[in-house]
């Protein structure tokens, strides 16, 4: 859940005009109104103090490793005003203001301040003080300290309306296949071009399979699933629905193969012995396969010869189908990328959005499903609690183990976040860590 607290709209961009209309009810007059009231207390405003900032977590490192700062959140904005009550019936007006300030305020039922040079704020009243001085008869001074309203607890406690990622992926798969089938009817499909395009997709998916490291049995299963597309081509199948289903099934198998590489089959001694190695392979495979899918925004089957409008439309449809299935696969793999930091996640999300925008989403159902898939992915990534990368420049050569202890991180994190490291005994230059 994101939160934003922009400043209110100005009464007037010119401060002279804003002050000149002071006294006109509902505009420039300084006033406070209690919750569920339409009868505010007006006053002469003498001073406004507006404060805010950021909640910052500062981490310090041993061995003169310096420090780093992370901004965790925007601090609550606080407003303190000072004013004067004047005019006839001043005592009654004082009591009326105090009674309004006594009314409990909260994020659900805020009070409202109107200030000439700022505008109208929804606030929760924290403190106030009214000062009477006998020597200043006819003028009563006061101050009010408030906090701007935030997100109500009731709203924060509501269950998220963001769809589950897996549900969104399946909805996107169904919408993409439906759009493909609807576009390639019997009258609009060039059969030979359709088969050639699907053969191209099978070739690309086989190259993706080649980027997976894992158990041979798993790789065989994934390869067989991709080869089923080629089998349809060789059998002379002309149904867009069958091709779309086989292609999405193949990518589902690829994703399952990647995510299950390190967890599958404990039925052989070799697997038990190499469990750590297999788990590492799974993590590295997630990076490679996700990156391959995310690069599909520029895919083009240019070597498929087209001579008619029907052939061109069929070729474009198969290219679009591959982009949709790449989006479908990358959405499942991105949350599984190891050592994912906020900085890297932003880069991956940018590629994901570029891939999404490269898809022809003229079909309303496909457009809606793509938007929901992106929202679900962003929600899934936000749950991971990603931290931002930090960088330090190493001048005096250090071994990796010493460097990891110096930075307060693990050896594995240093190696994974700095793949350029070759000599682990004389590390120098810029090093990334979290």
Tab-separated table of C-alpha atoms in Angstrom:
chain	number	residue	atom	x	y	z
A	1	UNK	CA	0.000	0.000	0.000
A	2	UNK	CA	1.535	3.317	-1.058
A	3	UNK	CA	0.923	6.595	0.754
A	4	UNK	CA	1.237	10.152	-0.454
A	5	UNK	CA	0.558	13.409	1.365
A	6	UNK	CA	0.696	16.244	-1.180
A	7	UNK	CA	0.202	19.808	-0.053
A	8	UNK	CA	-3.308	21.223	-0.439
A	9	UNK	CA	-4.288	23.488	-3.298
A	10	UNK	CA	-3.330	27.105	-2.647
A	11	UNK	CA	-6.084	29.595	-1.976
A	12	UNK	CA	-4.165	31.939	-4.259
A	13	UNK	CA	-0.683	31.658	-5.814
A	14	UNK	CA	-0.091	35.330	-4.859
A	15	UNK	CA	0.521	35.786	-1.130
A	16	UNK	CA	-0.799	39.348	-1.167
A	17	UNK	CA	-4.072	38.213	-2.665
A	18	UNK	CA	-4.264	35.289	-0.253
A	19	UNK	CA	-3.896	37.618	2.719
A	20	UNK	CA	-6.187	40.268	1.249
A	21	UNK	CA	-9.121	37.875	1.148
A	22	UNK	CA	-8.555	36.944	4.782
A	23	UNK	CA	-11.852	37.424	6.562
A	24	UNK	CA	-14.002	35.943	3.805
A	25	UNK	CA	-15.555	32.808	5.212
A	26	UNK	CA	-14.461	29.599	3.526
A	27	UNK	CA	-11.407	31.207	1.910
A	28	UNK	CA	-8.518	32.984	3.512
A	29	UNK	CA	-9.673	33.267	7.112
A	30	UNK	CA	-7.705	31.142	9.497
A	31	UNK	CA	-10.192	28.670	10.892
A	32	UNK	CA	-10.571	25.331	12.601
A	33	UNK	CA	-13.529	23.041	12.096
A	34	UNK	CA	-14.248	19.973	14.219
A	35	UNK	CA	-15.240	16.652	12.614
A	36	UNK	CA	-18.771	16.498	11.188
A	37	UNK	CA	-19.265	20.236	11.705
A	38	UNK	CA	-20.052	23.032	9.299
A	39	UNK	CA	-19.574	25.908	11.733
A	40	UNK	CA	-15.821	26.586	12.088
A	41	UNK	CA	-14.101	28.891	14.534
A	42	UNK	CA	-12.380	31.821	12.807
A	43	UNK	CA	-9.274	33.561	14.072
A	44	UNK	CA	-6.461	35.905	13.098
A	45	UNK	CA	-3.482	33.743	12.172
A	46	UNK	CA	-0.091	35.051	13.306
A	47	UNK	CA	2.296	32.158	12.609
A	48	UNK	CA	2.370	28.767	10.915
A	49	UNK	CA	5.058	26.149	11.449
A	50	UNK	CA	5.071	23.173	9.101
A	51	UNK	CA	7.518	20.323	9.758
A	52	UNK	CA	8.301	16.942	8.206
A	53	UNK	CA	11.262	14.867	7.170
A	54	UNK	CA	12.284	11.261	6.636
A	55	UNK	CA	12.749	8.385	9.034
A	56	UNK	CA	16.350	7.359	8.340
A	57	UNK	CA	18.074	4.157	9.432
A	58	UNK	CA	21.825	4.576	9.664
A	59	UNK	CA	24.040	1.480	9.612
A	60	UNK	CA	27.603	1.692	10.876
A	61	UNK	CA	30.322	-0.820	9.971
A	62	UNK	CA	33.335	-2.002	11.979
A	63	UNK	CA	36.995	-1.506	11.091
A	64	UNK	CA	36.279	2.052	9.934
A	65	UNK	CA	33.960	0.787	7.239
A	66	UNK	CA	31.959	4.012	7.367
A	67	UNK	CA	28.201	4.135	7.432
A	68	UNK	CA	25.216	4.014	5.115
A	69	UNK	CA	21.765	5.548	5.309
A	70	UNK	CA	18.404	4.169	4.224
A	71	UNK	CA	15.284	6.343	4.119
A	72	UNK	CA	12.568	4.065	5.499
A	73	UNK	CA	9.540	6.331	5.376
A	74	UNK	CA	8.362	9.913	5.270
A	75	UNK	CA	7.854	11.255	8.760
A	76	UNK	CA	4.352	12.455	9.666
A	77	UNK	CA	3.881	16.088	8.697
A	78	UNK	CA	3.184	18.289	11.697
A	79	UNK	CA	1.534	21.702	11.762
A	80	UNK	CA	1.676	24.156	14.618
A	81	UNK	CA	-0.265	27.391	14.315
A	82	UNK	CA	-0.426	30.457	16.511
A	83	UNK	CA	-3.332	32.875	16.369
A	84	UNK	CA	-5.400	35.500	18.113
A	85	UNK	CA	-9.121	35.788	18.809
A	86	UNK	CA	-10.481	39.351	18.610
A	87	UNK	CA	-13.710	41.197	18.143
A	88	UNK	CA	-17.092	41.128	19.869
A	89	UNK	CA	-18.170	38.164	22.015
A	90	UNK	CA	-14.538	37.137	22.358
A	91	UNK	CA	-15.175	34.979	25.435
A	92	UNK	CA	-17.937	33.045	23.712
A	93	UNK	CA	-15.702	32.565	20.648
A	94	UNK	CA	-12.870	31.337	22.870
A	95	UNK	CA	-15.115	28.762	24.496
A	96	UNK	CA	-16.495	27.690	21.113
A	97	UNK	CA	-12.957	27.127	19.779
A	98	UNK	CA	-12.016	25.064	22.841
A	99	UNK	CA	-15.158	22.945	22.500
A	100	UNK	CA	-14.314	22.237	18.870
A	101	UNK	CA	-10.730	21.312	19.792
A	102	UNK	CA	-12.050	18.914	22.434
A	103	UNK	CA	-13.886	16.849	19.837
A	104	UNK	CA	-11.800	13.687	19.262
A	105	UNK	CA	-10.105	13.521	15.882
A	106	UNK	CA	-8.621	10.578	13.968
A	107	UNK	CA	-7.735	9.538	10.428
A	108	UNK	CA	-11.350	8.435	9.989
A	109	UNK	CA	-12.838	11.623	11.485
A	110	UNK	CA	-10.324	14.468	11.072
A	111	UNK	CA	-10.607	18.117	11.915
A	112	UNK	CA	-9.854	20.760	9.286
A	113	UNK	CA	-7.552	23.773	9.339
A	114	UNK	CA	-7.822	26.528	6.739
A	115	UNK	CA	-4.690	28.702	6.553
A	116	UNK	CA	-4.396	31.737	4.258
A	117	UNK	CA	-0.987	30.905	2.774
A	118	UNK	CA	-1.341	27.120	2.686
A	119	UNK	CA	-4.901	26.026	2.067
A	120	UNK	CA	-7.090	23.435	3.776
A	121	UNK	CA	-5.540	20.585	5.787
A	122	UNK	CA	-7.194	17.509	7.267
A	123	UNK	CA	-5.592	17.107	10.690
A	124	UNK	CA	-5.590	15.174	13.926
A	125	UNK	CA	-5.311	17.561	16.874
A	126	UNK	CA	-2.506	16.619	19.282
A	127	UNK	CA	-2.183	19.629	21.652
A	128	UNK	CA	-3.562	23.115	22.099
A	129	UNK	CA	-3.292	25.996	24.552
A	130	UNK	CA	-5.351	29.150	25.067
A	131	UNK	CA	-3.707	32.105	26.820
A	132	UNK	CA	-5.666	34.924	28.514
A	133	UNK	CA	-3.809	37.979	29.775
A	134	UNK	CA	-5.621	40.606	31.744
A	135	UNK	CA	-3.301	43.279	30.348
A	136	UNK	CA	-4.337	42.265	26.835
A	137	UNK	CA	-8.071	42.580	27.151
A	138	UNK	CA	-9.779	42.170	23.793
A	139	UNK	CA	-7.202	39.697	22.445
A	140	UNK	CA	-6.835	36.028	23.361
A	141	UNK	CA	-3.775	34.170	22.107
A	142	UNK	CA	-3.674	30.408	21.416
A	143	UNK	CA	-1.729	27.729	19.631
A	144	UNK	CA	-2.722	24.379	18.128
A	145	UNK	CA	-0.372	21.458	17.323
A	146	UNK	CA	-1.665	18.959	14.741
A	147	UNK	CA	-0.564	15.967	12.700
A	148	UNK	CA	-1.773	15.560	9.112
A	149	UNK	CA	-4.122	12.661	8.593
A	150	UNK	CA	-2.690	9.379	7.351
A	151	UNK	CA	-4.121	6.017	6.306
A	152	UNK	CA	-6.986	4.960	8.540
A	153	UNK	CA	-6.501	1.680	10.401
A	154	UNK	CA	-9.719	0.339	8.932
A	155	UNK	CA	-8.386	0.918	5.425
A	156	UNK	CA	-4.980	-0.527	6.287
A	157	UNK	CA	-6.611	-3.642	7.751
A	158	UNK	CA	-8.684	-4.331	4.647
A	159	UNK	CA	-7.496	-7.353	2.675
A	160	UNK	CA	-5.557	-6.476	-0.447
A	161	UNK	CA	-7.568	-6.338	-3.648
A	162	UNK	CA	-4.441	-7.065	-5.682
A	163	UNK	CA	-4.901	-10.434	-7.403
A	164	UNK	CA	-2.646	-13.364	-6.601
A	165	UNK	CA	0.278	-13.677	-9.019
A	166	UNK	CA	-0.464	-17.262	-9.984
A	167	UNK	CA	-4.142	-16.457	-10.560
A	168	UNK	CA	-3.164	-13.440	-12.664
A	169	UNK	CA	-0.748	-15.525	-14.729
A	170	UNK	CA	-3.421	-18.074	-15.538
A	171	UNK	CA	-5.917	-15.331	-16.401
A	172	UNK	CA	-3.324	-13.735	-18.699
A	173	UNK	CA	-2.605	-17.095	-20.344
A	174	UNK	CA	-6.295	-17.620	-21.058
A	175	UNK	CA	-6.736	-14.066	-22.406
A	176	UNK	CA	-3.629	-14.269	-24.630
A	177	UNK	CA	-4.649	-17.602	-26.123
A	178	UNK	CA	-8.213	-16.379	-26.673
A	179	UNK	CA	-6.951	-13.225	-28.438
A	180	UNK	CA	-4.626	-15.326	-30.648
A	181	UNK	CA	-7.427	-17.720	-31.606
A	182	UNK	CA	-9.856	-14.901	-32.294
A	183	UNK	CA	-7.371	-13.128	-34.563
A	184	UNK	CA	-6.471	-16.219	-36.589
A	185	UNK	CA	-9.772	-17.451	-37.943
A	186	UNK	CA	-10.128	-19.786	-40.920
A	187	UNK	CA	-10.428	-16.774	-43.208
A	188	UNK	CA	-7.458	-14.834	-41.818
A	189	UNK	CA	-4.888	-17.590	-41.201
A	190	UNK	CA	-2.061	-18.455	-43.557
A	191	UNK	CA	-1.462	-22.071	-42.479
A	192	UNK	CA	2.118	-22.387	-43.709
A	193	UNK	CA	3.070	-19.116	-42.012
A	194	UNK	CA	1.388	-20.238	-38.796
A	195	UNK	CA	3.399	-23.458	-38.740
A	196	UNK	CA	6.613	-21.640	-39.593
A	197	UNK	CA	6.000	-19.100	-36.833
A	198	UNK	CA	5.257	-21.783	-34.234
A	199	UNK	CA	8.383	-23.671	-35.301
A	200	UNK	CA	10.325	-20.460	-34.651
A	201	UNK	CA	8.775	-20.224	-31.191
A	202	UNK	CA	9.753	-23.833	-30.496
A	203	UNK	CA	13.323	-23.037	-31.511
A	204	UNK	CA	13.472	-20.055	-29.181
A	205	UNK	CA	12.068	-22.082	-26.290
A	206	UNK	CA	14.646	-24.813	-26.896
A	207	UNK	CA	17.368	-22.155	-26.617
A	208	UNK	CA	15.787	-21.138	-23.316
A	209	UNK	CA	15.914	-24.745	-22.116
A	210	UNK	CA	19.621	-24.700	-22.915
A	211	UNK	CA	20.061	-21.996	-20.259
A	212	UNK	CA	18.696	-24.228	-17.500
A	213	UNK	CA	21.150	-26.117	-15.310
A	214	UNK	CA	19.773	-29.012	-13.340
A	215	UNK	CA	18.946	-32.681	-13.220
A	216	UNK	CA	19.004	-34.458	-16.553
A	217	UNK	CA	15.610	-36.003	-15.921
A	218	UNK	CA	14.092	-32.558	-15.407
A	219	UNK	CA	15.721	-31.192	-18.548
A	220	UNK	CA	14.447	-34.169	-20.551
A	221	UNK	CA	10.879	-33.527	-19.407
A	222	UNK	CA	11.103	-29.828	-20.283
A	223	UNK	CA	12.640	-30.581	-23.687
A	224	UNK	CA	9.902	-33.087	-24.488
A	225	UNK	CA	7.266	-30.476	-23.669
A	226	UNK	CA	8.869	-27.997	-26.086
A	227	UNK	CA	9.259	-30.687	-28.754
A	228	UNK	CA	5.501	-31.261	-28.652
A	229	UNK	CA	5.183	-27.939	-30.528
A	230	UNK	CA	7.479	-29.216	-33.271
A	231	UNK	CA	5.480	-32.447	-33.388
A	232	UNK	CA	2.314	-30.464	-34.101
A	233	UNK	CA	4.092	-28.676	-36.947
A	234	UNK	CA	5.358	-31.967	-38.421
A	235	UNK	CA	1.895	-33.518	-38.136
A	236	UNK	CA	0.440	-30.740	-40.277
A	237	UNK	CA	-1.794	-29.346	-37.521
A	238	UNK	CA	-3.476	-26.098	-38.565
A	239	UNK	CA	-5.368	-25.195	-35.381
A	240	UNK	CA	-4.208	-21.942	-33.716
A	241	UNK	CA	-5.815	-23.167	-30.489
A	242	UNK	CA	-3.679	-26.319	-30.376
A	243	UNK	CA	-0.492	-24.396	-31.091
A	244	UNK	CA	-1.266	-21.754	-28.435
A	245	UNK	CA	-2.059	-24.405	-25.831
A	246	UNK	CA	1.119	-26.361	-26.578
A	247	UNK	CA	3.292	-23.220	-26.428
A	248	UNK	CA	1.894	-22.094	-23.085
A	249	UNK	CA	2.216	-25.634	-21.724
A	250	UNK	CA	5.858	-25.676	-22.785
A	251	UNK	CA	6.606	-22.414	-20.968
A	252	UNK	CA	4.785	-23.730	-17.898
A	253	UNK	CA	7.109	-26.751	-18.022
A	254	UNK	CA	10.147	-24.468	-18.367
A	255	UNK	CA	9.108	-22.429	-15.338
A	256	UNK	CA	8.415	-25.556	-13.304
A	257	UNK	CA	11.774	-26.980	-14.364
A	258	UNK	CA	13.614	-23.839	-13.295
A	259	UNK	CA	11.837	-23.417	-9.967
A	260	UNK	CA	11.969	-27.129	-9.164
A	261	UNK	CA	15.555	-27.882	-10.139
A	262	UNK	CA	16.941	-27.667	-6.643
A	263	UNK	CA	13.969	-29.307	-4.936
A	264	UNK	CA	13.170	-32.205	-7.194
A	265	UNK	CA	13.951	-35.857	-6.834
A	266	UNK	CA	15.702	-37.001	-3.706
A	267	UNK	CA	15.655	-40.576	-4.938
A	268	UNK	CA	19.313	-40.974	-5.918
A	269	UNK	CA	22.521	-40.725	-3.926
A	270	UNK	CA	24.013	-38.306	-6.447
A	271	UNK	CA	21.088	-35.928	-5.961
A	272	UNK	CA	21.459	-36.047	-2.185
A	273	UNK	CA	25.184	-35.411	-2.432
A	274	UNK	CA	24.750	-32.451	-4.780
A	275	UNK	CA	21.718	-30.774	-3.210
A	276	UNK	CA	23.551	-27.494	-2.568
A	277	UNK	CA	24.921	-27.455	-6.112
A	278	UNK	CA	21.452	-28.169	-7.535
A	279	UNK	CA	19.877	-25.369	-5.509
A	280	UNK	CA	22.509	-22.947	-6.804
A	281	UNK	CA	21.823	-24.117	-10.356
A	282	UNK	CA	18.126	-23.401	-9.836
A	283	UNK	CA	18.809	-19.854	-8.692
A	284	UNK	CA	21.209	-19.134	-11.546
A	285	UNK	CA	18.775	-20.655	-14.041
A	286	UNK	CA	16.049	-18.280	-12.832
A	287	UNK	CA	18.262	-15.310	-13.694
A	288	UNK	CA	19.241	-16.593	-17.127
A	289	UNK	CA	15.786	-17.745	-18.216
A	290	UNK	CA	14.029	-14.636	-16.896
A	291	UNK	CA	16.551	-12.413	-18.707
A	292	UNK	CA	15.996	-14.339	-21.946
A	293	UNK	CA	12.235	-13.970	-21.704
A	294	UNK	CA	12.514	-10.248	-20.885
A	295	UNK	CA	14.524	-9.665	-24.063
A	296	UNK	CA	11.602	-10.829	-26.212
A	297	UNK	CA	10.261	-7.302	-26.744
A	298	UNK	CA	12.300	-6.999	-29.944
A	299	UNK	CA	11.592	-10.469	-31.306
A	300	UNK	CA	10.885	-10.663	-35.028
A	301	UNK	CA	10.607	-13.659	-37.337
A	302	UNK	CA	12.086	-11.805	-40.301
A	303	UNK	CA	13.330	-14.930	-42.031
A	304	UNK	CA	9.753	-16.115	-42.559
A	305	UNK	CA	8.872	-15.077	-46.098
A	306	UNK	CA	5.542	-13.278	-46.428
A	307	UNK	CA	3.951	-12.172	-49.680
A	308	UNK	CA	0.310	-11.508	-48.804
A	309	UNK	CA	-1.601	-9.521	-46.212
A	310	UNK	CA	-2.861	-12.772	-44.684
A	311	UNK	CA	0.679	-14.099	-44.295
A	312	UNK	CA	1.873	-10.829	-42.761
A	313	UNK	CA	-1.013	-10.842	-40.271
A	314	UNK	CA	-0.330	-14.472	-39.321
A	315	UNK	CA	3.385	-13.782	-38.848
A	316	UNK	CA	2.611	-10.744	-36.639
A	317	UNK	CA	0.172	-12.837	-34.568
A	318	UNK	CA	2.765	-15.545	-33.886
A	319	UNK	CA	5.373	-12.934	-32.941
A	320	UNK	CA	2.850	-11.410	-30.561
A	321	UNK	CA	2.067	-14.851	-29.128
A	322	UNK	CA	5.733	-15.365	-28.286
A	323	UNK	CA	5.898	-11.989	-26.548
A	324	UNK	CA	2.848	-12.842	-24.445
A	325	UNK	CA	4.235	-16.217	-23.425
A	326	UNK	CA	7.580	-14.588	-22.555
A	327	UNK	CA	5.725	-12.138	-20.312
A	328	UNK	CA	3.854	-15.058	-18.760
A	329	UNK	CA	7.081	-16.908	-18.000
A	330	UNK	CA	9.088	-13.942	-16.726
A	331	UNK	CA	6.315	-12.971	-14.291
A	332	UNK	CA	6.736	-16.333	-12.549
A	333	UNK	CA	10.543	-16.237	-12.477
A	334	UNK	CA	11.323	-12.674	-11.365
A	335	UNK	CA	10.303	-13.199	-7.705
A	336	UNK	CA	12.607	-16.263	-7.663
A	337	UNK	CA	15.734	-14.382	-8.796
A	338	UNK	CA	18.328	-14.843	-6.000
A	339	UNK	CA	19.762	-11.921	-4.051
A	340	UNK	CA	17.291	-9.584	-5.710
A	341	UNK	CA	17.767	-6.022	-4.508
A	342	UNK	CA	15.467	-3.044	-4.984
A	343	UNK	CA	17.862	-1.576	-7.556
A	344	UNK	CA	17.927	-4.742	-9.641
A	345	UNK	CA	14.210	-5.273	-9.249
A	346	UNK	CA	13.600	-1.815	-10.734
A	347	UNK	CA	15.734	-2.750	-13.753
A	348	UNK	CA	13.876	-6.026	-14.242
A	349	UNK	CA	10.500	-4.299	-13.872
A	350	UNK	CA	11.521	-1.744	-16.523
A	351	UNK	CA	12.292	-4.607	-18.926
A	352	UNK	CA	9.030	-6.296	-17.969
A	353	UNK	CA	7.071	-3.134	-18.758
A	354	UNK	CA	8.926	-2.718	-22.071
A	355	UNK	CA	7.979	-6.292	-22.963
A	356	UNK	CA	4.378	-5.638	-21.958
A	357	UNK	CA	4.228	-2.500	-24.105
A	358	UNK	CA	5.643	-4.386	-27.104
A	359	UNK	CA	2.610	-6.680	-27.064
A	360	UNK	CA	-0.344	-5.862	-29.301
A	361	UNK	CA	-3.031	-5.395	-26.642
A	362	UNK	CA	-5.865	-4.155	-28.835
A	363	UNK	CA	-7.969	-6.989	-27.454
A	364	UNK	CA	-9.644	-5.540	-24.296
A	365	UNK	CA	-9.431	-8.814	-22.396
A	366	UNK	CA	-5.717	-9.167	-23.096
A	367	UNK	CA	-5.068	-5.541	-22.123
A	368	UNK	CA	-6.869	-5.943	-18.788
A	369	UNK	CA	-5.129	-9.237	-18.043
A	370	UNK	CA	-1.707	-7.702	-18.794
A	371	UNK	CA	-2.317	-4.786	-16.430
A	372	UNK	CA	-3.481	-7.114	-13.648
A	373	UNK	CA	-0.448	-9.349	-14.193
A	374	UNK	CA	1.898	-6.376	-13.819
A	375	UNK	CA	0.131	-5.219	-10.648
A	376	UNK	CA	0.277	-8.720	-9.157
A	377	UNK	CA	3.994	-9.007	-9.968
A	378	UNK	CA	4.766	-5.639	-8.356
A	379	UNK	CA	2.794	-6.699	-5.298
A	380	UNK	CA	4.730	-9.972	-5.131
A	381	UNK	CA	8.048	-8.134	-5.369
A	382	UNK	CA	7.018	-5.637	-2.685
A	383	UNK	CA	6.326	-8.507	-0.280
A	384	UNK	CA	9.956	-9.618	-0.588
A	385	UNK	CA	11.091	-6.564	1.399
A	386	UNK	CA	13.847	-5.728	-1.060
A	387	UNK	CA	16.711	-3.551	0.088
A	388	UNK	CA	18.764	-1.188	-2.025
A	389	UNK	CA	22.276	-2.008	-3.098
A	390	UNK	CA	25.125	-0.280	-1.342
A	391	UNK	CA	28.528	0.321	-2.892
A	392	UNK	CA	31.935	0.698	-1.335
A	393	UNK	CA	35.288	1.383	-2.982
A	394	UNK	CA	38.086	-0.905	-1.785
A	395	UNK	CA	41.498	0.747	-2.106
A	396	UNK	CA	43.713	-1.690	-0.183
A	397	UNK	CA	43.423	-5.264	-1.563
A	398	UNK	CA	41.388	-7.592	0.656
A	399	UNK	CA	40.472	-11.288	0.427
A	400	UNK	CA	36.765	-11.907	-0.107
A	401	UNK	CA	36.273	-13.508	3.329
A	402	UNK	CA	37.855	-10.510	5.073
A	403	UNK	CA	35.854	-8.127	2.895
A	404	UNK	CA	32.588	-9.931	3.730
A	405	UNK	CA	33.335	-9.696	7.462
A	406	UNK	CA	34.294	-6.047	6.996
A	407	UNK	CA	30.942	-5.288	5.340
A	408	UNK	CA	28.908	-7.468	7.689
A	409	UNK	CA	27.553	-9.732	4.916
A	410	UNK	CA	28.082	-13.334	3.856
A	411	UNK	CA	30.702	-14.643	1.448
A	412	UNK	CA	27.954	-15.921	-0.877
A	413	UNK	CA	26.338	-12.462	-1.098
A	414	UNK	CA	29.604	-10.815	-2.105
A	415	UNK	CA	30.236	-13.411	-4.823
A	416	UNK	CA	26.698	-13.323	-6.246
A	417	UNK	CA	26.405	-9.528	-6.305
A	418	UNK	CA	29.894	-9.063	-7.783
A	419	UNK	CA	30.242	-11.621	-10.592
A	420	UNK	CA	33.210	-9.671	-12.022
A	421	UNK	CA	35.430	-10.854	-9.148
A	422	UNK	CA	38.108	-13.180	-10.454
A	423	UNK	CA	40.898	-13.134	-7.877
A	424	UNK	CA	39.219	-13.582	-4.496
A	425	UNK	CA	42.427	-12.827	-2.604
A	426	UNK	CA	43.103	-9.320	-3.944
A	427	UNK	CA	39.723	-7.615	-4.220
A	428	UNK	CA	39.915	-3.911	-5.102
A	429	UNK	CA	37.654	-1.335	-6.711
A	430	UNK	CA	33.911	-0.878	-6.300
A	431	UNK	CA	32.041	-3.677	-4.540
A	432	UNK	CA	28.256	-4.048	-4.319
A	433	UNK	CA	26.614	-5.406	-1.175
A	434	UNK	CA	23.304	-5.275	0.700
